[in-house]
Every structure is written in structure tokens, then in C-alpha cells.
Amino acid sequence: MVEPLVIVGAGGFGRETADVVEAINAIAPTWELLGFVDDAPSDVNLERLAARGYDLLGGTDHLVSLDNCAHYVIGVGCPRARRAVADRLRCGRHVPATLVHPAATIGSAVSIGEGTVICAGARLTTNIAVGRHVHVNPSATVGHDTTLGDFVSLNPASSISGDCVIGAGSLVGVGAVVLNQLRVGEDATVGASACVVRDVLDGATVKGVPAR
Ligand SMILES: CC(C)(COP(=O)(O)OP(=O)(O)OC[C@H]1O[C@@H](n2cnc3c(N)ncnc32)[C@H](O)[C@@H]1OP(=O)(O)O)[C@@H](O)C(=O)NCCC(=O)NCCS
């Protein structure tokens, strides 16, 4: 059965999420994408949305007021902002959708939490736990026995080695590497192209090679 779906956030990742939905539907009709909601869409994002042929339905309150039991997915790239939206929507009747692009590679014993989006070219190997509302961007890789906490963002082409823990709310920048058996704390930021060689404290920002 095809289920109604709303994307929260009309920005870049929100529209990339629409690509994931379209790719899933091209294999088997699964989602009826009703449109987007966004509390403060920029003019340029409104233009880009219109160019894609999608409607801005209104703010997040519109989702709350929808009579049908639409699923939703939060396409907001910033982990902190995404968590705030999820907290707001949590008490409603709507259910987070979990979206995995057909061109992502998901190995054995991988669990994926609700609201998570996994993009094309992402590769997750074996025995991996992915939390709720996680974003795994294009071509990010996640090695064996790793845990990604809720609201983690792995930006494009980032590489998480085996046996790592990426704490809830953390962002790993584009092209960054986390070496094996390391812990990135909660709400931490790993800069673009960094190489993490030791544990990262909760809330810390590290950058460079080696990352400090
Ligand atoms: C590391 C990061 C979080 C720092 O952000 P910030 O605190 O706003 O940093 P600023 O832009 O003010 O730069 C501060 C200094 O760090 C340097 N810097 C910024 N990002 C860096 C990075 N990734 N690696 C090395 N140095 C970096 C800047 O050149 C600047 O150096 P200076 O003080 O010598 O001039 C951010 O630059 C980053 O890499 N975020 C990841 C972004 C990403 O993945 N984007 C892709 C989205 S799909």
C-alpha cells in the first residue's frame, strides 16, 4: 500500500530526501510524497522546490493538523535543529518514515531506527546499529560493529571505521575519517576532511589531520 509522506525542511537535504523517495518509488510505489513543510523557507529554497514540482504545504503546524496519518521524515541537516523538530512532532499522531536509497549497500545485522535517511552510495557493512533520525549522506561508509546514535549526521564521503561509537547528535563533516575503535562524543562536530585518531569529547569540535 502506498503511504502518504511529508518531508520536513525544504533545504538541501530535504530535497535530497525527495530523491531518495523517488528512487524507492521507481522500484516499487511506496510513498505518496504530499510535499514539504518548513517554518522559515528561504526564497531560494522555495524556488528550488517549485522547480522540482513540489509544494510547500505550510509550516510544521500544517503537518500536525493533517487529518490523514501521513508519515514524515525530517530533512534538516543540522543535528540539533533536527532533534528540536523531532521533539515537537513526537507527541503527534504521525509516524517517522525510514528511507533507504536502493543504491545504498546495507550489510548483515544492520538495524536502522525510525526517521533515518540513508542516501545513494552509502555503505554500511555488518553488525551496525543506526539510531533514530540519522542522516547518512551519499557515499558515507560505516564499518563493522559500529553504533550511530540518534540524530547523527554523516556528511558525504565520511568514513567511520569498525567498532566506533558516534554519539547522539554528532556531525561528521564531509570527507572526514574516524579510525577504528574510537568514540565520538554526543553533540560533537568533526570538521570536513579531519582524521580522528583519538576519542572526541562530548560537545567538542575537532578538525585537521590528526584532528584536534
Ligand atoms: C570544523 C568546522 C565545524 C569549523 O566551523 P567554524 O567554527 O565555523 O570555523 P570557521 O569557519 O570560523 O574557521 C575557524 C578556523 O578553522 C579553519 N577551519 C575551518 N574548517 C576547517 C576544517 N574542516 N579543517 C581545517 N581547518 C578548518 C578555518 O580556516 C579557520 O582558520 P583560521 O582561524 O586560521 O582562519 C567547519 O568548518 C566544518 O568543517 N564543518 C563541516 C561542514 C561540512 O561537512 N559541510 C558539508 C555539508 S554537506
PDB file of C-alpha atoms and ligand atoms in Angstrom:
ATOM      1  CA  MET A   1       0.000   0.000   0.000  1.00  0.00           C
ATOM      2  CA  VAL A   2       1.252   3.499  -0.862  1.00  0.00           C
ATOM      3  CA  GLU A   3       1.537   5.681   2.252  1.00  0.00           C
ATOM      4  CA  PRO A   4       1.366   9.497   2.404  1.00  0.00           C
ATOM      5  CA  LEU A   5       4.637  11.193   3.313  1.00  0.00           C
ATOM      6  CA  VAL A   6       5.670  14.750   4.165  1.00  0.00           C
ATOM      7  CA  ILE A   7       9.273  15.982   4.229  1.00  0.00           C
ATOM      8  CA  VAL A   8      10.087  18.491   6.967  1.00  0.00           C
ATOM      9  CA  GLY A   9      12.607  21.039   5.687  1.00  0.00           C
ATOM     10  CA  ALA A  10      12.832  22.481   2.192  1.00  0.00           C
ATOM     11  CA  GLY A  11      16.609  22.929   2.246  1.00  0.00           C
ATOM     12  CA  GLY A  12      19.303  20.917   0.541  1.00  0.00           C
ATOM     13  CA  PHE A  13      18.979  17.679   2.473  1.00  0.00           C
ATOM     14  CA  GLY A  14      15.186  17.888   2.397  1.00  0.00           C
ATOM     15  CA  ARG A  15      15.306  17.937  -1.371  1.00  0.00           C
ATOM     16  CA  GLU A  16      17.923  15.171  -1.430  1.00  0.00           C
ATOM     17  CA  THR A  17      15.480  13.181   0.679  1.00  0.00           C
ATOM     18  CA  ALA A  18      12.928  13.648  -2.109  1.00  0.00           C
ATOM     19  CA  ASP A  19      15.463  11.986  -4.428  1.00  0.00           C
ATOM     20  CA  VAL A  20      15.605   9.019  -2.065  1.00  0.00           C
ATOM     21  CA  VAL A  21      11.802   8.809  -2.084  1.00  0.00           C
ATOM     22  CA  GLU A  22      11.695   8.990  -5.887  1.00  0.00           C
ATOM     23  CA  ALA A  23      14.313   6.235  -6.205  1.00  0.00           C
ATOM     24  CA  ILE A  24      12.390   3.972  -3.809  1.00  0.00           C
ATOM     25  CA  ASN A  25       9.165   4.630  -5.735  1.00  0.00           C
ATOM     26  CA  ALA A  26      10.872   3.853  -9.045  1.00  0.00           C
ATOM     27  CA  ILE A  27      11.450   0.291  -7.789  1.00  0.00           C
ATOM     28  CA  ALA A  28       8.095  -0.153  -6.084  1.00  0.00           C
ATOM     29  CA  PRO A  29       5.470   2.557  -5.490  1.00  0.00           C
ATOM     30  CA  THR A  30       5.764   3.039  -1.725  1.00  0.00           C
ATOM     31  CA  TRP A  31       5.254   6.697  -0.826  1.00  0.00           C
ATOM     32  CA  GLU A  32       2.874   9.409  -1.967  1.00  0.00           C
ATOM     33  CA  LEU A  33       5.001  12.491  -1.384  1.00  0.00           C
ATOM     34  CA  LEU A  34       2.428  15.126  -0.402  1.00  0.00           C
ATOM     35  CA  GLY A  35       5.011  17.912  -0.256  1.00  0.00           C
ATOM     36  CA  PHE A  36       7.216  19.754   2.206  1.00  0.00           C
ATOM     37  CA  VAL A  37       6.682  21.721   5.383  1.00  0.00           C
ATOM     38  CA  ASP A  38       9.134  24.349   6.587  1.00  0.00           C
ATOM     39  CA  ASP A  39       8.684  27.067   9.216  1.00  0.00           C
ATOM     40  CA  ALA A  40      11.089  29.525   7.561  1.00  0.00           C
ATOM     41  CA  PRO A  41      11.881  28.562   3.980  1.00  0.00           C
ATOM     42  CA  SER A  42      14.301  30.862   2.176  1.00  0.00           C
ATOM     43  CA  ASP A  43      13.290  32.359  -1.165  1.00  0.00           C
ATOM     44  CA  VAL A  44      15.942  30.366  -2.970  1.00  0.00           C
ATOM     45  CA  ASN A  45      14.749  27.113  -1.428  1.00  0.00           C
ATOM     46  CA  LEU A  46      11.168  27.939  -2.389  1.00  0.00           C
ATOM     47  CA  GLU A  47      12.319  28.471  -5.993  1.00  0.00           C
ATOM     48  CA  ARG A  48      14.236  25.193  -5.953  1.00  0.00           C
ATOM     49  CA  LEU A  49      11.250  23.364  -4.547  1.00  0.00           C
ATOM     50  CA  ALA A  50       8.962  24.826  -7.209  1.00  0.00           C
ATOM     51  CA  ALA A  51      11.450  23.837  -9.903  1.00  0.00           C
ATOM     52  CA  ARG A  52      11.169  20.263  -8.667  1.00  0.00           C
ATOM     53  CA  GLY A  53       7.374  20.478  -8.873  1.00  0.00           C
ATOM     54  CA  TYR A  54       6.803  20.024  -5.157  1.00  0.00           C
ATOM     55  CA  ASP A  55       4.501  22.096  -2.965  1.00  0.00           C
ATOM     56  CA  LEU A  56       5.320  23.847   0.263  1.00  0.00           C
ATOM     57  CA  LEU A  57       2.313  22.814   2.324  1.00  0.00           C
ATOM     58  CA  GLY A  58       2.999  25.246   5.159  1.00  0.00           C
ATOM     59  CA  GLY A  59       4.893  25.214   8.433  1.00  0.00           C
ATOM     60  CA  THR A  60       5.330  22.221  10.714  1.00  0.00           C
ATOM     61  CA  ASP A  61       1.965  23.068  12.283  1.00  0.00           C
ATOM     62  CA  HIS A  62       0.425  22.068   8.966  1.00  0.00           C
ATOM     63  CA  LEU A  63       1.785  18.556   9.446  1.00  0.00           C
ATOM     64  CA  VAL A  64       0.380  18.430  12.943  1.00  0.00           C
ATOM     65  CA  SER A  65      -3.034  19.481  11.588  1.00  0.00           C
ATOM     66  CA  LEU A  66      -3.155  16.938   8.734  1.00  0.00           C
ATOM     67  CA  ASP A  67      -6.124  14.622   9.188  1.00  0.00           C
ATOM     68  CA  ASN A  68      -4.568  11.674   7.449  1.00  0.00           C
ATOM     69  CA  CYS A  69      -1.881   9.695   9.208  1.00  0.00           C
ATOM     70  CA  ALA A  70       0.925  10.900   6.982  1.00  0.00           C
ATOM     71  CA  HIS A  71       4.417   9.680   7.679  1.00  0.00           C
ATOM     72  CA  TYR A  72       7.117  12.295   7.955  1.00  0.00           C
ATOM     73  CA  VAL A  73      10.845  12.466   7.587  1.00  0.00           C
ATOM     74  CA  ILE A  74      12.993  15.330   8.833  1.00  0.00           C
ATOM     75  CA  GLY A  75      15.306  16.569   6.099  1.00  0.00           C
ATOM     76  CA  VAL A  76      17.062  19.150   8.265  1.00  0.00           C
ATOM     77  CA  GLY A  77      20.827  18.689   8.073  1.00  0.00           C
ATOM     78  CA  CYS A  78      21.828  20.211  11.422  1.00  0.00           C
ATOM     79  CA  PRO A  79      21.539  17.521  14.136  1.00  0.00           C
ATOM     80  CA  ARG A  80      20.495  19.971  16.858  1.00  0.00           C
ATOM     81  CA  ALA A  81      17.761  21.521  14.706  1.00  0.00           C
ATOM     82  CA  ARG A  82      16.606  18.068  13.651  1.00  0.00           C
ATOM     83  CA  ARG A  83      16.298  16.951  17.264  1.00  0.00           C
ATOM     84  CA  ALA A  84      14.233  20.065  18.077  1.00  0.00           C
ATOM     85  CA  VAL A  85      11.839  19.321  15.217  1.00  0.00           C
ATOM     86  CA  ALA A  86      11.563  15.665  16.266  1.00  0.00           C
ATOM     87  CA  ASP A  87      10.765  16.675  19.846  1.00  0.00           C
ATOM     88  CA  ARG A  88       7.983  18.921  18.558  1.00  0.00           C
ATOM     89  CA  LEU A  89       6.470  16.264  16.333  1.00  0.00           C
ATOM     90  CA  ARG A  90       6.862  13.382  18.728  1.00  0.00           C
ATOM     91  CA  CYS A  91       3.565  13.768  20.553  1.00  0.00           C
ATOM     92  CA  GLY A  92       1.554  13.912  17.302  1.00  0.00           C
ATOM     93  CA  ARG A  93      -0.109  11.024  15.502  1.00  0.00           C
ATOM     94  CA  HIS A  94       2.305  10.988  12.611  1.00  0.00           C
ATOM     95  CA  VAL A  95       4.909   8.316  12.217  1.00  0.00           C
ATOM     96  CA  PRO A  96       8.519   8.834  11.126  1.00  0.00           C
ATOM     97  CA  ALA A  97       9.398   7.115   7.854  1.00  0.00           C
ATOM     98  CA  THR A  98      12.692   5.273   7.436  1.00  0.00           C
ATOM     99  CA  LEU A  99      14.139   5.743   3.949  1.00  0.00           C
ATOM    100  CA  VAL A 100      16.971   3.735   2.418  1.00  0.00           C
ATOM    101  CA  HIS A 101      18.021   4.566  -1.148  1.00  0.00           C
ATOM    102  CA  PRO A 102      18.030   1.431  -3.333  1.00  0.00           C
ATOM    103  CA  ALA A 103      21.619   2.258  -4.327  1.00  0.00           C
ATOM    104  CA  ALA A 104      22.829   2.145  -0.721  1.00  0.00           C
ATOM    105  CA  THR A 105      24.542  -1.069   0.387  1.00  0.00           C
ATOM    106  CA  ILE A 106      23.297  -2.426   3.697  1.00  0.00           C
ATOM    107  CA  GLY A 107      25.086  -5.487   5.074  1.00  0.00           C
ATOM    108  CA  SER A 108      24.080  -8.125   7.592  1.00  0.00           C
ATOM    109  CA  ALA A 109      22.711  -7.452  11.084  1.00  0.00           C
ATOM    110  CA  VAL A 110      22.175  -3.751  10.494  1.00  0.00           C
ATOM    111  CA  SER A 111      19.363  -2.146  12.489  1.00  0.00           C
ATOM    112  CA  ILE A 112      18.023   1.212  11.353  1.00  0.00           C
ATOM    113  CA  GLY A 113      15.946   3.485  13.582  1.00  0.00           C
ATOM    114  CA  GLU A 114      12.782   5.319  12.587  1.00  0.00           C
ATOM    115  CA  GLY A 115      13.147   8.580  10.709  1.00  0.00           C
ATOM    116  CA  THR A 116      16.595   7.706   9.389  1.00  0.00           C
ATOM    117  CA  VAL A 117      17.581   8.536   5.792  1.00  0.00           C
ATOM    118  CA  ILE A 118      20.337   6.615   4.005  1.00  0.00           C
ATOM    119  CA  CYS A 119      21.387   8.090   0.653  1.00  0.00           C
ATOM    120  CA  ALA A 120      22.734   6.642  -2.573  1.00  0.00           C
ATOM    121  CA  GLY A 121      26.190   5.144  -2.450  1.00  0.00           C
ATOM    122  CA  ALA A 122      26.298   4.861   1.324  1.00  0.00           C
ATOM    123  CA  ARG A 123      27.760   1.573   2.534  1.00  0.00           C
ATOM    124  CA  LEU A 124      27.113   0.008   5.905  1.00  0.00           C
ATOM    125  CA  THR A 125      28.810  -3.343   6.474  1.00  0.00           C
ATOM    126  CA  THR A 126      27.927  -5.726   9.313  1.00  0.00           C
ATOM    127  CA  ASN A 127      26.547  -5.578  12.851  1.00  0.00           C
ATOM    128  CA  ILE A 128      25.762  -1.877  12.871  1.00  0.00           C
ATOM    129  CA  ALA A 129      23.149  -0.095  14.956  1.00  0.00           C
ATOM    130  CA  VAL A 130      21.803   3.119  13.457  1.00  0.00           C
ATOM    131  CA  GLY A 131      19.664   5.299  15.715  1.00  0.00           C
ATOM    132  CA  ARG A 132      16.593   7.432  15.052  1.00  0.00           C
ATOM    133  CA  HIS A 133      16.579  10.391  12.644  1.00  0.00           C
ATOM    134  CA  VAL A 134      20.125   9.716  11.469  1.00  0.00           C
ATOM    135  CA  HIS A 135      21.299  11.102   8.116  1.00  0.00           C
ATOM    136  CA  VAL A 136      23.807   9.038   6.177  1.00  0.00           C
ATOM    137  CA  ASN A 137      24.734  11.207   3.200  1.00  0.00           C
ATOM    138  CA  PRO A 138      25.867   9.993  -0.236  1.00  0.00           C
ATOM    139  CA  SER A 139      28.955   7.750  -0.257  1.00  0.00           C
ATOM    140  CA  ALA A 140      29.452   7.763   3.508  1.00  0.00           C
ATOM    141  CA  THR A 141      30.755   4.427   4.817  1.00  0.00           C
ATOM    142  CA  VAL A 142      30.230   2.765   8.186  1.00  0.00           C
ATOM    143  CA  GLY A 143      32.378  -0.181   9.258  1.00  0.00           C
ATOM    144  CA  HIS A 144      31.558  -3.299  11.246  1.00  0.00           C
ATOM    145  CA  ASP A 145      30.274  -3.251  14.823  1.00  0.00           C
ATOM    146  CA  THR A 146      29.697   0.486  14.892  1.00  0.00           C
ATOM    147  CA  THR A 147      26.890   2.378  16.600  1.00  0.00           C
ATOM    148  CA  LEU A 148      25.453   5.653  15.320  1.00  0.00           C
ATOM    149  CA  GLY A 149      23.407   7.461  17.971  1.00  0.00           C
ATOM    150  CA  ASP A 150      20.117   9.250  17.362  1.00  0.00           C
ATOM    151  CA  PHE A 151      20.320  12.424  15.215  1.00  0.00           C
ATOM    152  CA  VAL A 152      23.830  11.727  13.936  1.00  0.00           C
ATOM    153  CA  SER A 153      24.738  13.250  10.559  1.00  0.00           C
ATOM    154  CA  LEU A 154      27.393  11.572   8.464  1.00  0.00           C
ATOM    155  CA  ASN A 155      28.143  14.059   5.706  1.00  0.00           C
ATOM    156  CA  PRO A 156      29.079  12.960   2.187  1.00  0.00           C
ATOM    157  CA  ALA A 157      32.031  10.582   1.818  1.00  0.00           C
ATOM    158  CA  SER A 158      32.794  10.476   5.522  1.00  0.00           C
ATOM    159  CA  SER A 159      34.248   7.151   6.684  1.00  0.00           C
ATOM    160  CA  ILE A 160      33.564   5.606  10.058  1.00  0.00           C
ATOM    161  CA  SER A 161      35.845   2.650  10.716  1.00  0.00           C
ATOM    162  CA  GLY A 162      34.921  -0.517  12.598  1.00  0.00           C
ATOM    163  CA  ASP A 163      33.985  -0.714  16.274  1.00  0.00           C
ATOM    164  CA  CYS A 164      33.248   3.005  16.625  1.00  0.00           C
ATOM    165  CA  VAL A 165      30.582   4.789  18.625  1.00  0.00           C
ATOM    166  CA  ILE A 166      29.313   8.049  17.181  1.00  0.00           C
ATOM    167  CA  GLY A 167      27.398   9.783  19.940  1.00  0.00           C
ATOM    168  CA  ALA A 168      23.878  11.110  19.573  1.00  0.00           C
ATOM    169  CA  GLY A 169      23.608  14.494  17.875  1.00  0.00           C
ATOM    170  CA  SER A 170      27.108  14.447  16.407  1.00  0.00           C
ATOM    171  CA  LEU A 171      28.050  15.611  12.934  1.00  0.00           C
ATOM    172  CA  VAL A 172      30.916  14.103  10.952  1.00  0.00           C
ATOM    173  CA  GLY A 173      31.944  16.514   8.196  1.00  0.00           C
ATOM    174  CA  VAL A 174      32.313  15.818   4.527  1.00  0.00           C
ATOM    175  CA  GLY A 175      35.251  13.532   3.766  1.00  0.00           C
ATOM    176  CA  ALA A 176      36.238  13.058   7.420  1.00  0.00           C
ATOM    177  CA  VAL A 177      37.636   9.782   8.743  1.00  0.00           C
ATOM    178  CA  VAL A 178      37.163   8.232  12.188  1.00  0.00           C
ATOM    179  CA  LEU A 179      39.696   5.490  12.923  1.00  0.00           C
ATOM    180  CA  ASN A 180      38.615   2.172  14.384  1.00  0.00           C
ATOM    181  CA  GLN A 181      37.530   1.623  17.992  1.00  0.00           C
ATOM    182  CA  LEU A 182      37.083   5.314  18.717  1.00  0.00           C
ATOM    183  CA  ARG A 183      34.231   7.164  20.362  1.00  0.00           C
ATOM    184  CA  VAL A 184      32.969  10.494  19.091  1.00  0.00           C
ATOM    185  CA  GLY A 185      31.060  12.023  21.991  1.00  0.00           C
ATOM    186  CA  GLU A 186      27.495  13.293  21.947  1.00  0.00           C
ATOM    187  CA  ASP A 187      26.785  16.576  20.148  1.00  0.00           C
ATOM    188  CA  ALA A 188      30.347  16.704  18.826  1.00  0.00           C
ATOM    189  CA  THR A 189      31.458  18.038  15.439  1.00  0.00           C
ATOM    190  CA  VAL A 190      34.187  16.526  13.310  1.00  0.00           C
ATOM    191  CA  GLY A 191      35.368  19.022  10.696  1.00  0.00           C
ATOM    192  CA  ALA A 192      35.435  18.351   6.990  1.00  0.00           C
ATOM    193  CA  SER A 193      38.420  16.181   5.918  1.00  0.00           C
ATOM    194  CA  ALA A 194      39.536  15.595   9.506  1.00  0.00           C
ATOM    195  CA  CYS A 195      41.166  12.348  10.607  1.00  0.00           C
ATOM    196  CA  VAL A 196      40.049  11.414  14.116  1.00  0.00           C
ATOM    197  CA  VAL A 197      42.796   9.415  15.855  1.00  0.00           C
ATOM    198  CA  ARG A 198      41.600   9.593  19.474  1.00  0.00           C
ATOM    199  CA  ASP A 199      38.250   9.820  21.257  1.00  0.00           C
ATOM    200  CA  VAL A 200      36.353  13.092  20.862  1.00  0.00           C
ATOM    201  CA  LEU A 201      34.727  14.569  23.972  1.00  0.00           C
ATOM    202  CA  ASP A 202      31.019  15.335  24.206  1.00  0.00           C
ATOM    203  CA  GLY A 203      30.246  18.687  22.590  1.00  0.00           C
ATOM    204  CA  ALA A 204      33.753  19.155  21.201  1.00  0.00           C
ATOM    205  CA  THR A 205      34.649  20.380  17.715  1.00  0.00           C
ATOM    206  CA  VAL A 206      37.767  18.856  16.167  1.00  0.00           C
ATOM    207  CA  LYS A 207      39.376  19.442  12.791  1.00  0.00           C
ATOM    208  CA  GLY A 208      42.515  18.738  10.817  1.00  0.00           C
ATOM    209  CA  VAL A 209      44.843  15.763  10.457  1.00  0.00           C
ATOM    210  CA  PRO A 210      45.234  14.481  13.098  1.00  0.00           C
ATOM    211  CA  ALA A 211      42.019  16.009  14.400  1.00  0.00           C
ATOM    212  CA  ARG A 212      42.389  18.302  17.432  1.00  0.00           C
TER     213      ARG A 212
HETATM  214  C1  LIG B   1      35.313  22.467  11.510  1.00  0.00           C
HETATM  215  C2  LIG B   1      34.100  23.381  11.394  1.00  0.00           C
HETATM  216  C3  LIG B   1      32.952  22.808  12.215  1.00  0.00           C
HETATM  217  C4  LIG B   1      34.522  24.726  11.958  1.00  0.00           C
HETATM  218  O1  LIG B   1      33.482  25.632  11.833  1.00  0.00           O
HETATM  219  P1  LIG B   1      33.684  27.122  12.451  1.00  0.00           P
HETATM  220  O2  LIG B   1      33.878  27.017  13.923  1.00  0.00           O
HETATM  221  O3  LIG B   1      32.529  27.955  11.968  1.00  0.00           O
HETATM  222  O4  LIG B   1      35.060  27.558  11.829  1.00  0.00           O
HETATM  223  P2  LIG B   1      35.459  28.844  10.973  1.00  0.00           P
HETATM  224  O5  LIG B   1      34.884  28.745   9.609  1.00  0.00           O
HETATM  225  O6  LIG B   1      35.148  30.061  11.795  1.00  0.00           O
HETATM  226  O7  LIG B   1      37.033  28.671  10.863  1.00  0.00           O
HETATM  227  C5  LIG B   1      37.869  28.743  12.011  1.00  0.00           C
HETATM  228  C6  LIG B   1      39.239  28.316  11.591  1.00  0.00           C
HETATM  229  O8  LIG B   1      39.244  26.899  11.324  1.00  0.00           O
HETATM  230  C7  LIG B   1      39.670  26.652   9.980  1.00  0.00           C
HETATM  231  N1  LIG B   1      38.849  25.531   9.501  1.00  0.00           N
HETATM  232  C8  LIG B   1      37.507  25.520   9.307  1.00  0.00           C
HETATM  233  N2  LIG B   1      37.105  24.305   8.930  1.00  0.00           N
HETATM  234  C9  LIG B   1      38.201  23.538   8.874  1.00  0.00           C
HETATM  235  C10 LIG B   1      38.407  22.181   8.529  1.00  0.00           C
HETATM  236  N3  LIG B   1      37.403  21.389   8.185  1.00  0.00           N
HETATM  237  N4  LIG B   1      39.677  21.697   8.591  1.00  0.00           N
HETATM  238  C11 LIG B   1      40.714  22.504   8.949  1.00  0.00           C
HETATM  239  N5  LIG B   1      40.557  23.801   9.282  1.00  0.00           N
HETATM  240  C12 LIG B   1      39.319  24.303   9.242  1.00  0.00           C
HETATM  241  C13 LIG B   1      39.426  27.948   9.229  1.00  0.00           C
HETATM  242  O9  LIG B   1      40.261  28.051   8.120  1.00  0.00           O
HETATM  243  C14 LIG B   1      39.748  28.964  10.301  1.00  0.00           C
HETATM  244  O10 LIG B   1      41.145  29.040  10.417  1.00  0.00           O
HETATM  245  P3  LIG B   1      41.873  30.434  10.820  1.00  0.00           P
HETATM  246  O11 LIG B   1      41.361  30.775  12.199  1.00  0.00           O
HETATM  247  O12 LIG B   1      43.322  30.071  10.808  1.00  0.00           O
HETATM  248  O13 LIG B   1      41.470  31.412   9.788  1.00  0.00           O
HETATM  249  C15 LIG B   1      33.588  23.526   9.949  1.00  0.00           C
HETATM  250  O14 LIG B   1      34.430  24.350   9.165  1.00  0.00           O
HETATM  251  C16 LIG B   1      33.435  22.192   9.231  1.00  0.00           C
HETATM  252  O15 LIG B   1      34.379  21.614   8.668  1.00  0.00           O
HETATM  253  N6  LIG B   1      32.171  21.697   9.230  1.00  0.00           N
HETATM  254  C17 LIG B   1      31.778  20.550   8.455  1.00  0.00           C
HETATM  255  C18 LIG B   1      30.997  21.069   7.288  1.00  0.00           C
HETATM  256  C19 LIG B   1      30.562  20.020   6.277  1.00  0.00           C
HETATM  257  O16 LIG B   1      30.727  18.822   6.397  1.00  0.00           O
HETATM  258  N7  LIG B   1      29.928  20.537   5.235  1.00  0.00           N
HETATM  259  C20 LIG B   1      29.387  19.707   4.185  1.00  0.00           C
HETATM  260  C21 LIG B   1      27.902  19.734   4.248  1.00  0.00           C
HETATM  261  S1  LIG B   1      27.235  18.551   3.179  1.00  0.00           S
END
